Short mmCIF file of C-alpha atoms in Angstrom, two decimals:
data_model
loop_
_atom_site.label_atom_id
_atom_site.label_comp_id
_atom_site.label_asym_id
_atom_site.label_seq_id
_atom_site.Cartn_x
_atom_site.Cartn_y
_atom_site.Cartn_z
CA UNK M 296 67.40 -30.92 -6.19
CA UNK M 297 68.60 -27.62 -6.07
CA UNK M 298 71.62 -25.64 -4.64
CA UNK M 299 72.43 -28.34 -2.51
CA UNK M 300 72.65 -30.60 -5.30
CA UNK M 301 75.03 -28.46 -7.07
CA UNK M 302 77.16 -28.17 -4.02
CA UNK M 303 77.13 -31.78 -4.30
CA UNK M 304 78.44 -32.27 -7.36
CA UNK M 305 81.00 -29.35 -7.32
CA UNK M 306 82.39 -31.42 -4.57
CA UNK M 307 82.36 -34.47 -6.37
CA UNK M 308 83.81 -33.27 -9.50
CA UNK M 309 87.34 -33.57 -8.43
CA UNK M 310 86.91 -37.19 -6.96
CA UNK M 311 85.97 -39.82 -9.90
CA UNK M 312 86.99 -39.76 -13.60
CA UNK M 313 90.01 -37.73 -15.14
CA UNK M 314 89.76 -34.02 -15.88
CA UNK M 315 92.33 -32.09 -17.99
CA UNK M 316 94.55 -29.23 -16.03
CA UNK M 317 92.74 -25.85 -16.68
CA UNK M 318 94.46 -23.97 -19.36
CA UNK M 319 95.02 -27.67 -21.13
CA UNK M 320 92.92 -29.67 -24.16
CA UNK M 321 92.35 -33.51 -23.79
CA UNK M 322 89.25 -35.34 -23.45
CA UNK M 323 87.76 -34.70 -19.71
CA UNK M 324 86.03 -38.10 -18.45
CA UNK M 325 84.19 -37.14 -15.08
CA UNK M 326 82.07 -39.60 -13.09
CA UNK M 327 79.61 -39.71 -10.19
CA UNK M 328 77.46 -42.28 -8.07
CA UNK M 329 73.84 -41.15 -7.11
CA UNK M 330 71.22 -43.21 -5.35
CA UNK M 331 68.48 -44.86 -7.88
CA UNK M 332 65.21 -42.97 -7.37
CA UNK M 333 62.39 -44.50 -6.79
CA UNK M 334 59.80 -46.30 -8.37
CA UNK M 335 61.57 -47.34 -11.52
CA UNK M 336 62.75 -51.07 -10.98
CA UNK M 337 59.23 -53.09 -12.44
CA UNK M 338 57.81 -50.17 -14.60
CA UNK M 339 54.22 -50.73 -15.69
CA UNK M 340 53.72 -52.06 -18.83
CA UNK M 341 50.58 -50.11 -19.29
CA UNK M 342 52.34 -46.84 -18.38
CA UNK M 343 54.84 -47.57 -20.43
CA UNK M 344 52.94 -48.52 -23.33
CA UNK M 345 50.40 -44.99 -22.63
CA UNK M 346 53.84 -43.31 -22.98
CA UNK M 347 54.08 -44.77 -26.38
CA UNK M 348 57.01 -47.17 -25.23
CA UNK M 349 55.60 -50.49 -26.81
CA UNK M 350 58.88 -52.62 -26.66
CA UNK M 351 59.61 -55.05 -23.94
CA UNK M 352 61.18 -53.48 -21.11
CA UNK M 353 64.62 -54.60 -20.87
CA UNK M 354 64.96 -53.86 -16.97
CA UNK M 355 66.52 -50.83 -15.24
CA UNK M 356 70.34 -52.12 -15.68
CA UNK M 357 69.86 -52.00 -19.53
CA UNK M 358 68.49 -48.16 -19.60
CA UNK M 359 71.10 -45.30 -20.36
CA UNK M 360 70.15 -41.79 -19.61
CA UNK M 361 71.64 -39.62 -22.24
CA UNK M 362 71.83 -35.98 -22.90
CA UNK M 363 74.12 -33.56 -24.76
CA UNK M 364 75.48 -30.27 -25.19
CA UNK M 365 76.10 -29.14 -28.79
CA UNK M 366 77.77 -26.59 -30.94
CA UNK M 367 74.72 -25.75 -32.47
CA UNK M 368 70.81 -25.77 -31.31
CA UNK M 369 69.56 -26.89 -34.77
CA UNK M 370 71.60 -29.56 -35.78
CA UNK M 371 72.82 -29.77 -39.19
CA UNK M 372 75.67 -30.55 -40.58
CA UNK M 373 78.92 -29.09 -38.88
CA UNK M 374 77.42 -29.14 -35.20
CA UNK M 375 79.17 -31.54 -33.20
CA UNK M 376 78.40 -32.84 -29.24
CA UNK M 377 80.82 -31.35 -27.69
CA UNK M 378 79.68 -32.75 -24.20
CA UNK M 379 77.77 -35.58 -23.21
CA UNK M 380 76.41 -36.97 -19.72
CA UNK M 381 75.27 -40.39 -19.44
CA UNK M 382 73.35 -42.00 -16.70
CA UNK M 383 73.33 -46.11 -15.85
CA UNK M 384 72.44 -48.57 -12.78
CA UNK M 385 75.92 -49.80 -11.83
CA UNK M 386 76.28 -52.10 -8.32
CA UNK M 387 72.51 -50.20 -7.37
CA UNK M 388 73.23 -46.92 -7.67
CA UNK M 389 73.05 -44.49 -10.55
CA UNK M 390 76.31 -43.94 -12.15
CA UNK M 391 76.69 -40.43 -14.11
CA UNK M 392 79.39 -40.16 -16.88
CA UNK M 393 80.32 -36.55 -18.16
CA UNK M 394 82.58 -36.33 -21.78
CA UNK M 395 83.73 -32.70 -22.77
CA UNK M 396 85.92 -32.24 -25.40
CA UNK M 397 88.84 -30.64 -25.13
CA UNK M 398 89.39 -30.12 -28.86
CA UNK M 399 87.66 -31.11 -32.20
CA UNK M 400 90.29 -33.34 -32.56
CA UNK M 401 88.82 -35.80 -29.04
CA UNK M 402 85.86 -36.67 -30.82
CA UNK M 403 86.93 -39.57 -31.71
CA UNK M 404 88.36 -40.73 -28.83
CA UNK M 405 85.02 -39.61 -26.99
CA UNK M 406 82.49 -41.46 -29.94
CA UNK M 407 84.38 -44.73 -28.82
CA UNK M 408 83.89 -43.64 -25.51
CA UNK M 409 80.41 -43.33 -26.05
CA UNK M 410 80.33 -46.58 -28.13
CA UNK M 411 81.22 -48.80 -25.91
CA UNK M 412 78.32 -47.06 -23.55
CA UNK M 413 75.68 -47.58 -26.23
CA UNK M 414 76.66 -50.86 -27.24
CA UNK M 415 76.56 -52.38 -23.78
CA UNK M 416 72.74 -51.12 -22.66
CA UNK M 417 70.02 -51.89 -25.33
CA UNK M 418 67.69 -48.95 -24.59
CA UNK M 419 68.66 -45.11 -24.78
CA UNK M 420 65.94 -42.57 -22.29
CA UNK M 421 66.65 -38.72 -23.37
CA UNK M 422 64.16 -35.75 -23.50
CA UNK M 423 63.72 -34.79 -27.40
CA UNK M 424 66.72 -37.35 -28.02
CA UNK M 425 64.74 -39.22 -30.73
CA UNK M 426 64.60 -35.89 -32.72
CA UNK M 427 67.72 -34.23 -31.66
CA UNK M 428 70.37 -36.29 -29.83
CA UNK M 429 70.34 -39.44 -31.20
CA UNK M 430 70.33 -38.66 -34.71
CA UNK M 431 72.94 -35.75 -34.51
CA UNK M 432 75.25 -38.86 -32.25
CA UNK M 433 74.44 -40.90 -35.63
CA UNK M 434 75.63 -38.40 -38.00
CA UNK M 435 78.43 -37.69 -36.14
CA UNK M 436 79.69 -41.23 -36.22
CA UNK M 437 78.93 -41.12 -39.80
CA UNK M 438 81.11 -38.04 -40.60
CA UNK M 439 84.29 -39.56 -38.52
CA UNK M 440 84.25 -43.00 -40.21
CA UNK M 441 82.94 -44.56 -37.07
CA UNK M 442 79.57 -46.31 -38.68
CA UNK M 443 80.39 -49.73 -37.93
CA UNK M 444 80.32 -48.59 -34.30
CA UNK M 445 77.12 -47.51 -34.16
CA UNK M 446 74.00 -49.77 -33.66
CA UNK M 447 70.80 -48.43 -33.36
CA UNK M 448 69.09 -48.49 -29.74
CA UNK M 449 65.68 -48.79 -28.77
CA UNK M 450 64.41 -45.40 -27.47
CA UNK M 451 62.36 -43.89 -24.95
CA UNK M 452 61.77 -40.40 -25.68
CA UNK M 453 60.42 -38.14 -22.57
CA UNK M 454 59.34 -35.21 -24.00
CA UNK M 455 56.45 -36.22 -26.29
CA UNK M 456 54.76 -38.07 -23.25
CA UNK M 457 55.22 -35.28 -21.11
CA UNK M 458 53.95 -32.73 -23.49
CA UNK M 459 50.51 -34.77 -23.85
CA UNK M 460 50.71 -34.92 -19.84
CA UNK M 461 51.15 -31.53 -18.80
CA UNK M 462 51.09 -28.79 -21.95
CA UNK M 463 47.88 -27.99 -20.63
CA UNK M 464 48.57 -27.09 -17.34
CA UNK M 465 52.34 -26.00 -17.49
CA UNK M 466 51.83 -24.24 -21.09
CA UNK M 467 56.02 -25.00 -21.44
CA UNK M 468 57.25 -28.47 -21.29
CA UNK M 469 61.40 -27.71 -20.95
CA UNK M 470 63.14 -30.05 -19.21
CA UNK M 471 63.48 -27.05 -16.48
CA UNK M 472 59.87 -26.27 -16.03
CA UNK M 473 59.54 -29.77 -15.57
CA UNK M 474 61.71 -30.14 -12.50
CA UNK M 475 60.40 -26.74 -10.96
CA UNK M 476 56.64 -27.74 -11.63
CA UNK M 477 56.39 -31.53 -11.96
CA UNK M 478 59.57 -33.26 -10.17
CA UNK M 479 59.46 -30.17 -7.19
CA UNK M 480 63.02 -29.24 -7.75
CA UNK M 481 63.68 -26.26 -8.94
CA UNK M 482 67.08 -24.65 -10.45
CA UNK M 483 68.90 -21.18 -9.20
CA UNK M 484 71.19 -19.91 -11.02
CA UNK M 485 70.94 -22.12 -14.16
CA UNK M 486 72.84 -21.55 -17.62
CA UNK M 487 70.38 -21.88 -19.99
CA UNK M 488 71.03 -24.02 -22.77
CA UNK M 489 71.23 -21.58 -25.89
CA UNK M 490 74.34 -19.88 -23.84
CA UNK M 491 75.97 -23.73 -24.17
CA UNK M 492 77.60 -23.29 -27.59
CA UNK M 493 79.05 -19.36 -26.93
CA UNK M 494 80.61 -21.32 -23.59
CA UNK M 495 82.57 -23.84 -25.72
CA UNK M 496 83.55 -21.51 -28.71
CA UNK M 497 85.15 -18.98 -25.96
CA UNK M 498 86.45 -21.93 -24.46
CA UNK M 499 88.48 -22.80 -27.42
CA UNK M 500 89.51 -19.67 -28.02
CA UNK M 501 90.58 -18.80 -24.28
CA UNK M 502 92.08 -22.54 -23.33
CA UNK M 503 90.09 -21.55 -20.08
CA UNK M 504 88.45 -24.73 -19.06
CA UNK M 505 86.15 -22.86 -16.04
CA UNK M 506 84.21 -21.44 -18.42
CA UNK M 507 82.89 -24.57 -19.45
CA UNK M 508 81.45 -25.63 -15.80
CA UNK M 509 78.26 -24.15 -15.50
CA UNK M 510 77.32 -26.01 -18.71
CA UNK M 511 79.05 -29.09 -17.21
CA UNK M 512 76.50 -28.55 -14.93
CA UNK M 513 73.23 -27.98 -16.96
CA UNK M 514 74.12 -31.20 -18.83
CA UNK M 515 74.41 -33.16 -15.26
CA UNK M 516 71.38 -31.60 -13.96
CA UNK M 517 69.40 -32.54 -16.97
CA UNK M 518 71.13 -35.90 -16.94
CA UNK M 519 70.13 -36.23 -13.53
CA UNK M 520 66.12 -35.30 -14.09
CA UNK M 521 66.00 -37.81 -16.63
CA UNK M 522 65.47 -40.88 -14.02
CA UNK M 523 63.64 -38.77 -11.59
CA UNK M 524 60.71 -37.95 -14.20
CA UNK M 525 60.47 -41.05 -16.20
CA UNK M 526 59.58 -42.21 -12.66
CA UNK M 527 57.14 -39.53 -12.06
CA UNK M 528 55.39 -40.56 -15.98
CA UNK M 529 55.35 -43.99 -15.40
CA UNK M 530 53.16 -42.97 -11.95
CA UNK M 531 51.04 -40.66 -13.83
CA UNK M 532 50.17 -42.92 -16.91
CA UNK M 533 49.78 -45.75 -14.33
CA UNK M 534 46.09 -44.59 -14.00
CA UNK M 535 44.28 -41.79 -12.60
CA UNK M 536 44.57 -40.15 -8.92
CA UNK M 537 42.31 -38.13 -7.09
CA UNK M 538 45.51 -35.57 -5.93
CA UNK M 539 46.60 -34.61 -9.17
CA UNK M 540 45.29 -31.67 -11.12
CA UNK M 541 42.42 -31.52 -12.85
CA UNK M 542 44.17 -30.51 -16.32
CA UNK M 543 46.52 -33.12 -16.10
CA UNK M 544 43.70 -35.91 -15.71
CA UNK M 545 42.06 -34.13 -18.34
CA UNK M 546 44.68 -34.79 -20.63
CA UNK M 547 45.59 -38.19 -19.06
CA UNK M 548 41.84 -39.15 -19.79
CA UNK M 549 42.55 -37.60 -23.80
CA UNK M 550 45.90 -40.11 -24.60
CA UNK M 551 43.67 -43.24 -22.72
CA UNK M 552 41.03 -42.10 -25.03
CA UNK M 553 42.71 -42.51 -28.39
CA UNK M 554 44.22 -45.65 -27.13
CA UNK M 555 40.37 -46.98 -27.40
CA UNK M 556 40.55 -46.95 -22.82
CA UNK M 557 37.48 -46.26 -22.67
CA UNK M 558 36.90 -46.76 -19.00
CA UNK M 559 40.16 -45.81 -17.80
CA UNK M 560 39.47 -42.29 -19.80
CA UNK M 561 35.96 -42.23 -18.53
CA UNK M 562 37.44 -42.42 -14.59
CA UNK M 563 39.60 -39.25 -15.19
CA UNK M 564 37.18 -37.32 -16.90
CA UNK M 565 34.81 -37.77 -13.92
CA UNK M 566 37.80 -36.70 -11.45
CA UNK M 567 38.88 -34.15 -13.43
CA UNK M 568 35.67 -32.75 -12.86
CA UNK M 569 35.06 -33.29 -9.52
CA UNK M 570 34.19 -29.60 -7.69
CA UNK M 571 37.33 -27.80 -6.71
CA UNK M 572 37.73 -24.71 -4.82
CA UNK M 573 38.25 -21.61 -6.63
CA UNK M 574 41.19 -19.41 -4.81
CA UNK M 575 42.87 -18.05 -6.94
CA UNK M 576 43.95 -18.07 -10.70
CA UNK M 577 45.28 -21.44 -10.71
CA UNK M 578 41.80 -22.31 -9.32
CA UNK M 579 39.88 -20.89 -12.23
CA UNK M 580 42.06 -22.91 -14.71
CA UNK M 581 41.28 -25.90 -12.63
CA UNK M 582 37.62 -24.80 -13.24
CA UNK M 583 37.72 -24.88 -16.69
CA UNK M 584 39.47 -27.90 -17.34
CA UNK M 585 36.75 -29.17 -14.76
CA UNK M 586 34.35 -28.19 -17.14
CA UNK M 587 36.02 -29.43 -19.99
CA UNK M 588 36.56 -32.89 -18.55
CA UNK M 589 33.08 -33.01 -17.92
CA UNK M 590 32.23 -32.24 -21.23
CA UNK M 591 34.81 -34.83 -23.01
CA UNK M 592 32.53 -36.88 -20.68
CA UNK M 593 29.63 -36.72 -21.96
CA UNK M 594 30.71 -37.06 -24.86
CA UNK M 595 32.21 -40.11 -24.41
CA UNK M 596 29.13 -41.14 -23.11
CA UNK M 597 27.39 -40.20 -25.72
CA UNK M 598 29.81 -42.96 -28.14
CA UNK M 599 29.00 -45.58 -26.08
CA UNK M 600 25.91 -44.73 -26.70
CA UNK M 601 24.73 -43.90 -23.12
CA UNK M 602 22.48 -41.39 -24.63
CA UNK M 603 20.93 -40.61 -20.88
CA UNK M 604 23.54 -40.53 -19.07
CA UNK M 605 25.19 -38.53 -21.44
CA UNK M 606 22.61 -36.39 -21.87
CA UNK M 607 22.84 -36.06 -17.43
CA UNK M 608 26.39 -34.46 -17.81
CA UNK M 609 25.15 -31.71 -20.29
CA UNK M 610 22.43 -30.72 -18.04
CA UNK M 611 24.72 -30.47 -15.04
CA UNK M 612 26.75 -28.44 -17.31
CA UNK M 613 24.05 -26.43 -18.60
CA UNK M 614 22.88 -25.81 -14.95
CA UNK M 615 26.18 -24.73 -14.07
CA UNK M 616 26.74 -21.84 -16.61
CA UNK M 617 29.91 -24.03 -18.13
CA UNK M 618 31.34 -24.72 -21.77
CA UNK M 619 28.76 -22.26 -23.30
CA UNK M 620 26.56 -23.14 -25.66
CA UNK M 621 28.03 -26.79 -26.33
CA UNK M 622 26.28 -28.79 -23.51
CA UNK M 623 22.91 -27.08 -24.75
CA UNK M 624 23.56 -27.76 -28.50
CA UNK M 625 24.02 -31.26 -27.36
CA UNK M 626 21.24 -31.23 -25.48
CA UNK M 627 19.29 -30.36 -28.34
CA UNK M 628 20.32 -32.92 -29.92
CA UNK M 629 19.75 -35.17 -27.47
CA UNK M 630 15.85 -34.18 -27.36
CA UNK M 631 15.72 -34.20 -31.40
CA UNK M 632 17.19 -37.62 -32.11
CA UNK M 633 17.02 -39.59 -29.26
CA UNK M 634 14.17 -38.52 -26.98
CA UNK M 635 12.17 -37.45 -30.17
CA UNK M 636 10.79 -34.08 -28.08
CA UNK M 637 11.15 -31.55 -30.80
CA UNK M 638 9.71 -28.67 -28.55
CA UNK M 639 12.30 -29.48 -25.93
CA UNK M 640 14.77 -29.60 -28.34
CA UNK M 641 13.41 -26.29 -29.75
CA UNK M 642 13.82 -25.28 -26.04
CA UNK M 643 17.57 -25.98 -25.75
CA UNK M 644 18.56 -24.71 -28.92
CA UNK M 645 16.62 -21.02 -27.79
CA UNK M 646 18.94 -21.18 -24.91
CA UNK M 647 22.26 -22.19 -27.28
CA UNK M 648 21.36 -18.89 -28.94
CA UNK M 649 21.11 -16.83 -26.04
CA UNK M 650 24.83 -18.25 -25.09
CA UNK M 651 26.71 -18.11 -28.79
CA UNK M 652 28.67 -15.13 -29.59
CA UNK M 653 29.72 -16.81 -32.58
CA UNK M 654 28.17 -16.04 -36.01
CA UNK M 655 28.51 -19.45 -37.69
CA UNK M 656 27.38 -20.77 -34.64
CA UNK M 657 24.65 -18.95 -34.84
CA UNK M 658 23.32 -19.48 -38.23
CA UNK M 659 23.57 -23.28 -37.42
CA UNK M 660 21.20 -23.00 -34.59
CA UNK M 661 19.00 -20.74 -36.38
CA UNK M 662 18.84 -23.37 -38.72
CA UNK M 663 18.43 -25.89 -36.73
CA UNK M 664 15.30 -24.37 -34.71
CA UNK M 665 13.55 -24.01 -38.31
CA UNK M 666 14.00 -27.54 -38.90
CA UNK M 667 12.30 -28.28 -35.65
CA UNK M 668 9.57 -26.11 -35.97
CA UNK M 669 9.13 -27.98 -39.27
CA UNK M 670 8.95 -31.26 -37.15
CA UNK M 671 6.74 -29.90 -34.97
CA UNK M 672 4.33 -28.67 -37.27
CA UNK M 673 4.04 -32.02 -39.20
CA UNK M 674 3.67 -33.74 -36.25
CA UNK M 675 0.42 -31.73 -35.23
CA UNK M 676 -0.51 -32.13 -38.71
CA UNK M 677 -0.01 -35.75 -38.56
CA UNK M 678 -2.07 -35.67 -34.83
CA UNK M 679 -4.96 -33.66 -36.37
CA UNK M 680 -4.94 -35.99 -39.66
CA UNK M 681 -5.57 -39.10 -37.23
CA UNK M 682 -8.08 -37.86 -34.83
CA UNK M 683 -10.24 -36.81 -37.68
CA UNK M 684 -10.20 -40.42 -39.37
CA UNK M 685 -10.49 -41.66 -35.56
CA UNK M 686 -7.59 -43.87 -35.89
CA UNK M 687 -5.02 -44.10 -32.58
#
């Protein structure tokens, strides 16, 4: 959803909702109609709850896609929203809402506005609205005597789901990177959001409305994502799949981890590390986090107490040159404690040395291999002491 997107809704602009003259203040009220994308009608409830979404779903019609564009990037008090898009499911398609003020003195008018939006869906989807948006919407009704107005929506918050998804791979989680990297559509030509508050503060100062546009269109672009990549997260927490990359099933298999999935972790750590060709840089990030998966692995493994097969993992590891010295210290350990064969424990912990840069690291292992020679020695001792007294 790129340029031709934008052409799209530059040639919508003029046909639904009520915009004031250029050159004039008043409250602008713009509207759209989209098609609903796909794949969001009977969410998962295990997606959902992986997201961190634990209340009931209240189905697609009750879910309002909000976003804003402030006077301020912090928050605090004196920053105000002075534009806000809103997306809904009205007669099956996605309606988009757009509020700009034309002066501090439509806020008001656009909080009731907004109110009435609020009040008639019981669940609110934004990226970083729980932190941001919401709250500063809150305040804001607050400061204008509006409280009774307000009620307090459930929330689905985007952003901290995506950041557990794809930080890994993507490095930056903004809502843009997300639609370039993740959702495949890329922006040209797009104001960035810290230029949104200049925009409006020229704006009032000029009376020119077109200087406002370009954020009018950030806010519906962002507005627009919003449906597109909850969809794309509700697929993705859904449960691993082989065509997705091996960070992001590496960090898929992490969040169904902590949530005590167990199994569900242990399948995308296994096709996280699955062999994958190595091409080009991208490849040899993919490597790593192959090797990393494999590792988380074994050491889940290792918690359920699947001492050998963990114990398989760290030796194809070890085999392979991967993770350092970590599959061999575990190995180690493996040999001391479980297999009780202190010289091939002794063995792997040599080879830990040979692969640990790391000075700590090495004074452990040093350690370590003096406390199984120790072993060893009382253990001939203890052989010699029995053969003597010709006991077994």
């Amino acid at each position: 959803m790129g340029s031709s997107l934008r052409a799209r809704l530059a040639a919508m602009g003029s046909q639904g909702g009520q915009r004031a003259p250029s050159g004039t203040r008043g409250l602008s009220r713009l509207s759209w109609a989209f098609p609903l994308p796909p794949g969001l009608e009977s969410p998962n409830p295990a997606a959902l709850s992986r997201m961190g979404f634990d209340g009931g779903w209240p189905g697609l019609e009750q879910a309002l896609f909000l976003d804003t564009e402030t006077t301020g990037l912090a928050g605090g008090a004196g920053t105000i929203a002075f534009m806000v898009g809103l997306a809904y499911v009205q007669d099956g398609r996605l309606a988009l809402e757009q509020f700009t003020l034309g002066d501090y003195g439509d806020e008001p008018q656009m909080m009731g506005e907004l109110a009435r939006l609020l009040n008639s869906h019981s669940l609110v989807v934004t990226f970083n609205g729980r932190t941001f948006d919401l709250p500063l919407l809150k305040s804001r009704f607050t400061m204008l005597r509006m409280a009774h107005l307000w009620r307090e929506p459930e929330q689905l918050d985007l952003l901290p789901p995506a950041r557990r998804l794809w930080k890994k791979r993507l490095g930056s989680v903004r809502l843009a990177v997300l639609e370039e990297k993740v959702l495949r559509a890329g922006r040209e030509e797009d104001l960035p959001g810290s230029e949104a508050p200049r925009r409006f503060f020229d704006y009032l100062k000029t009376g020119n409305r077109e200087l406002l546009e370009p954020v009018a269109q950030h806010n519906r672009l962002d507005v627009l994502a919003l449906p597109r990549l909850l969809g794309e997260l509700l697929e993705a927490y859904g449960g691993p799949a082989p065509q997705r990359e091996a960070e992001d099933l590496l960090s898929l298999g992490r969040v169904l981890e902590r949530r005590g999935e167990r199994g569900e972790a242990a399948r995308c750590y296994h096709m996280a590390s699955l062999p994958r060709p190595v091409t080009c840089l991208a490849g040899l990030r993919q490597r790593r986090a192959a090797g990393e998966a494999a590792f988380a692995l074994g050491l889940l493994y290792k918690r359920l107490g699947e001492y050998q097969r963990a114990a398989e993992v760290f030796e194809g590891l070890a085999a392979q040159g991967q993770m350092g010295a970590m599959p061999l210290v575990e190995l180690a350990k493996y040999w001391e404690h479980r297999a009780r064969d202190y010289g091939a424990a002794l063995d792997w912990t040599r080879r830990a040395l040979t692969r640990t840069p790391d000075e700590e690291e090495r004074a452990a292992l040093e350690r370590r291999a003096l406390r199984l020679n120790k072993k060893m020695d009382r253990e001939e001792k203890s052989h010699g002491i029995s053969s003597e007294d010709g006991r077994p």
